[in-house]
Amino acid sequence: MIFMTKPGTIIKIQLLQCSNAKDYFESKERLFLGTVLSKLQNNSFDGLNLSSEEKNMLNMIFDKYKKYL
């Protein structure tokens, strides 16, 4: 997955958290999504300032739960 924008990533995370996927999240996925969402929302920088590990984890979660997006 290519991360286009910070707002796009925030929206996808929020969609996942509000979908039925939340019933299937592992605890580490739930914690990770909350942490990344908070990090993105609290940063005034307009770019997507995530590490490659964070991007890989988001990519894995988005792929795993893509039917809920």
Backbone as JSON Lines, residues from 0, in Angstrom:
{"i":0,"aa":"M","n":[0.83,-1.17,0.0],"ca":[0.0,0.0,0.0],"c":[0.87,1.24,0.0]}
{"i":1,"aa":"I","n":[0.51,2.21,-0.76],"ca":[1.22,3.49,-0.8],"c":[0.45,4.47,0.08]}
{"i":2,"aa":"F","n":[1.15,5.08,1.02],"ca":[0.52,6.05,1.89],"c":[0.53,7.39,1.17]}
{"i":3,"aa":"M","n":[-0.64,7.85,0.8],"ca":[-0.74,9.07,0.02],"c":[-0.59,10.3,0.89]}
{"i":4,"aa":"T","n":[-1.46,10.44,1.86],"ca":[-1.46,11.66,2.66],"c":[-1.72,11.33,4.12]}
{"i":5,"aa":"K","n":[-1.39,12.26,4.95],"ca":[-1.67,12.13,6.36],"c":[-3.18,12.05,6.62]}
{"i":6,"aa":"P","n":[-4.0,12.95,6.01],"ca":[-5.45,12.85,6.24],"c":[-6.04,11.53,5.74]}
{"i":7,"aa":"G","n":[-5.54,11.03,4.62],"ca":[-6.04,9.76,4.1],"c":[-5.76,8.6,5.04]}
{"i":8,"aa":"T","n":[-4.59,8.6,5.63],"ca":[-4.22,7.55,6.58],"c":[-5.08,7.66,7.84]}
{"i":9,"aa":"I","n":[-5.29,8.88,8.31],"ca":[-6.13,9.1,9.5],"c":[-7.54,8.59,9.24]}
{"i":10,"aa":"I","n":[-8.08,8.89,8.08],"ca":[-9.43,8.47,7.74],"c":[-9.53,6.95,7.69]}
{"i":11,"aa":"K","n":[-8.55,6.29,7.09],"ca":[-8.57,4.82,7.01],"c":[-8.51,4.19,8.41]}
{"i":12,"aa":"I","n":[-7.69,4.75,9.27],"ca":[-7.6,4.21,10.63],"c":[-8.94,4.4,11.34]}
{"i":13,"aa":"Q","n":[-9.54,5.59,11.21],"ca":[-10.82,5.84,11.86],"c":[-11.92,4.94,11.3]}
{"i":14,"aa":"L","n":[-11.91,4.71,9.99],"ca":[-12.9,3.8,9.39],"c":[-12.76,2.39,9.96]}
{"i":15,"aa":"L","n":[-11.53,1.93,10.09],"ca":[-11.32,0.6,10.65],"c":[-11.79,0.53,12.1]}
{"i":16,"aa":"Q","n":[-11.48,1.56,12.87],"ca":[-11.84,1.55,14.28],"c":[-13.36,1.62,14.49]}
{"i":17,"aa":"C","n":[-14.08,2.17,13.54],"ca":[-15.53,2.28,13.66],"c":[-16.27,1.15,12.95]}
{"i":18,"aa":"S","n":[-15.56,0.3,12.26],"ca":[-16.18,-0.8,11.51],"c":[-16.3,-2.04,12.39]}
{"i":19,"aa":"N","n":[-16.84,-3.09,11.82],"ca":[-16.94,-4.37,12.52],"c":[-15.57,-5.01,12.72]}
{"i":20,"aa":"A","n":[-14.55,-4.49,12.06],"ca":[-13.2,-5.03,12.22],"c":[-12.73,-4.9,13.66]}
{"i":21,"aa":"K","n":[-13.22,-3.9,14.37],"ca":[-12.78,-3.68,15.76],"c":[-13.05,-4.9,16.64]}
{"i":22,"aa":"D","n":[-14.04,-5.72,16.24],"ca":[-14.34,-6.92,17.01],"c":[-13.28,-8.02,16.8]}
{"i":23,"aa":"Y","n":[-12.48,-7.88,15.76],"ca":[-11.5,-8.91,15.41],"c":[-10.05,-8.48,15.63]}
{"i":24,"aa":"F","n":[-9.81,-7.23,16.03],"ca":[-8.46,-6.76,16.25],"c":[-7.79,-7.55,17.37]}
{"i":25,"aa":"E","n":[-6.52,-7.83,17.16],"ca":[-5.7,-8.34,18.24],"c":[-5.39,-7.14,19.13]}
{"i":26,"aa":"S","n":[-5.05,-7.37,20.37],"ca":[-4.81,-6.26,21.29],"c":[-3.66,-5.37,20.83]}
{"i":27,"aa":"K","n":[-2.62,-5.98,20.24],"ca":[-1.49,-5.17,19.77],"c":[-1.9,-4.3,18.58]}
{"i":28,"aa":"E","n":[-2.82,-4.8,17.74],"ca":[-3.3,-4.01,16.6],"c":[-4.14,-2.84,17.09]}
{"i":29,"aa":"R","n":[-5.0,-3.09,18.07],"ca":[-5.86,-2.04,18.62],"c":[-5.0,-0.93,19.25]}
{"i":30,"aa":"L","n":[-4.02,-1.33,20.03],"ca":[-3.12,-0.38,20.67],"c":[-2.31,0.39,19.63]}
{"i":31,"aa":"F","n":[-1.78,-0.3,18.64],"ca":[-0.97,0.33,17.6],"c":[-1.78,1.36,16.82]}
{"i":32,"aa":"L","n":[-3.0,1.01,16.41],"ca":[-3.83,1.95,15.65],"c":[-4.15,3.19,16.47]}
{"i":33,"aa":"G","n":[-4.46,3.01,17.74],"ca":[-4.74,4.15,18.61],"c":[-3.53,5.04,18.78]}
{"i":34,"aa":"T","n":[-2.37,4.43,18.94],"ca":[-1.13,5.19,19.12],"c":[-0.77,5.97,17.86]}
{"i":35,"aa":"V","n":[-0.84,5.32,16.7],"ca":[-0.49,5.99,15.44],"c":[-1.49,7.09,15.13]}
{"i":36,"aa":"L","n":[-2.77,6.84,15.37],"ca":[-3.78,7.87,15.13],"c":[-3.52,9.09,15.99]}
{"i":37,"aa":"S","n":[-3.24,8.87,17.25],"ca":[-2.93,9.97,18.16],"c":[-1.68,10.72,17.71]}
{"i":38,"aa":"K","n":[-0.66,9.99,17.3],"ca":[0.59,10.6,16.84],"c":[0.34,11.48,15.61]}
{"i":39,"aa":"L","n":[-0.46,10.99,14.67],"ca":[-0.73,11.76,13.45],"c":[-1.59,12.99,13.74]}
{"i":40,"aa":"Q","n":[-2.58,12.84,14.6],"ca":[-3.48,13.95,14.9],"c":[-2.81,15.04,15.72]}
{"i":41,"aa":"N","n":[-1.85,14.68,16.56],"ca":[-1.21,15.65,17.44],"c":[-0.01,16.34,16.81]}
{"i":42,"aa":"N","n":[0.42,15.88,15.64],"ca":[1.57,16.47,14.98],"c":[1.1,17.54,14.01]}
{"i":43,"aa":"S","n":[1.67,18.73,14.1],"ca":[1.26,19.83,13.23],"c":[1.87,19.74,11.84]}
{"i":44,"aa":"F","n":[2.86,18.88,11.66],"ca":[3.5,18.68,10.36],"c":[2.5,18.03,9.42]}
{"i":45,"aa":"D","n":[2.38,18.55,8.19],"ca":[1.39,18.06,7.25],"c":[1.76,16.73,6.6]}
{"i":46,"aa":"G","n":[3.02,16.37,6.64],"ca":[3.45,15.13,6.01],"c":[3.21,13.92,6.91]}
{"i":47,"aa":"L","n":[3.37,12.78,6.33],"ca":[3.19,11.52,7.05],"c":[4.53,11.16,7.68]}
{"i":48,"aa":"N","n":[4.68,11.42,8.95],"ca":[5.96,11.23,9.63],"c":[5.98,9.92,10.42]}
{"i":49,"aa":"L","n":[5.91,8.81,9.7],"ca":[5.94,7.5,10.33],"c":[7.22,6.78,9.94]}
{"i":50,"aa":"S","n":[7.69,5.95,10.85],"ca":[8.88,5.15,10.55],"c":[8.5,4.04,9.58]}
{"i":51,"aa":"S","n":[9.49,3.41,9.0],"ca":[9.21,2.33,8.05],"c":[8.54,1.15,8.75]}
{"i":52,"aa":"E","n":[8.88,0.9,10.01],"ca":[8.23,-0.17,10.77],"c":[6.75,0.13,10.98]}
{"i":53,"aa":"E","n":[6.45,1.4,11.29],"ca":[5.05,1.79,11.49],"c":[4.27,1.67,10.17]}
{"i":54,"aa":"K","n":[4.89,2.08,9.08],"ca":[4.24,1.96,7.78],"c":[3.98,0.5,7.42]}
{"i":55,"aa":"N","n":[4.95,-0.36,7.7],"ca":[4.79,-1.79,7.42],"c":[3.67,-2.4,8.25]}
{"i":56,"aa":"M","n":[3.6,-2.02,9.51],"ca":[2.54,-2.54,10.39],"c":[1.18,-2.04,9.93]}
{"i":57,"aa":"L","n":[1.07,-0.76,9.56],"ca":[-0.19,-0.23,9.03],"c":[-0.58,-0.96,7.76]}
{"i":58,"aa":"N","n":[0.38,-1.19,6.9],"ca":[0.12,-1.89,5.65],"c":[-0.43,-3.3,5.92]}
{"i":59,"aa":"M","n":[0.17,-3.99,6.88],"ca":[-0.28,-5.32,7.25],"c":[-1.71,-5.29,7.79]}
{"i":60,"aa":"I","n":[-2.0,-4.34,8.66],"ca":[-3.34,-4.24,9.24],"c":[-4.37,-3.86,8.17]}
{"i":61,"aa":"F","n":[-4.04,-2.9,7.3],"ca":[-4.97,-2.5,6.24],"c":[-5.25,-3.67,5.3]}
{"i":62,"aa":"D","n":[-4.22,-4.45,4.98],"ca":[-4.41,-5.61,4.11],"c":[-5.26,-6.69,4.79]}
{"i":63,"aa":"K","n":[-5.0,-6.9,6.06],"ca":[-5.7,-7.94,6.81],"c":[-7.2,-7.63,6.94]}
{"i":64,"aa":"Y","n":[-7.54,-6.35,7.08],"ca":[-8.93,-5.95,7.33],"c":[-9.51,-5.13,6.18]}
{"i":65,"aa":"K","n":[-8.98,-5.31,4.98],"ca":[-9.42,-4.5,3.84],"c":[-10.89,-4.68,3.49]}
{"i":66,"aa":"K","n":[-11.48,-5.82,3.83],"ca":[-12.89,-6.02,3.52],"c":[-13.8,-5.13,4.36]}
{"i":67,"aa":"Y","n":[-13.26,-4.54,5.45],"ca":[-14.04,-3.65,6.31],"c":[-13.89,-2.18,5.92]}
{"i":68,"aa":"L","n":[-13.0,-1.89,4.98],"ca":[-12.79,-0.5,4.57],"c":[-13.77,-0.09,3.49]}
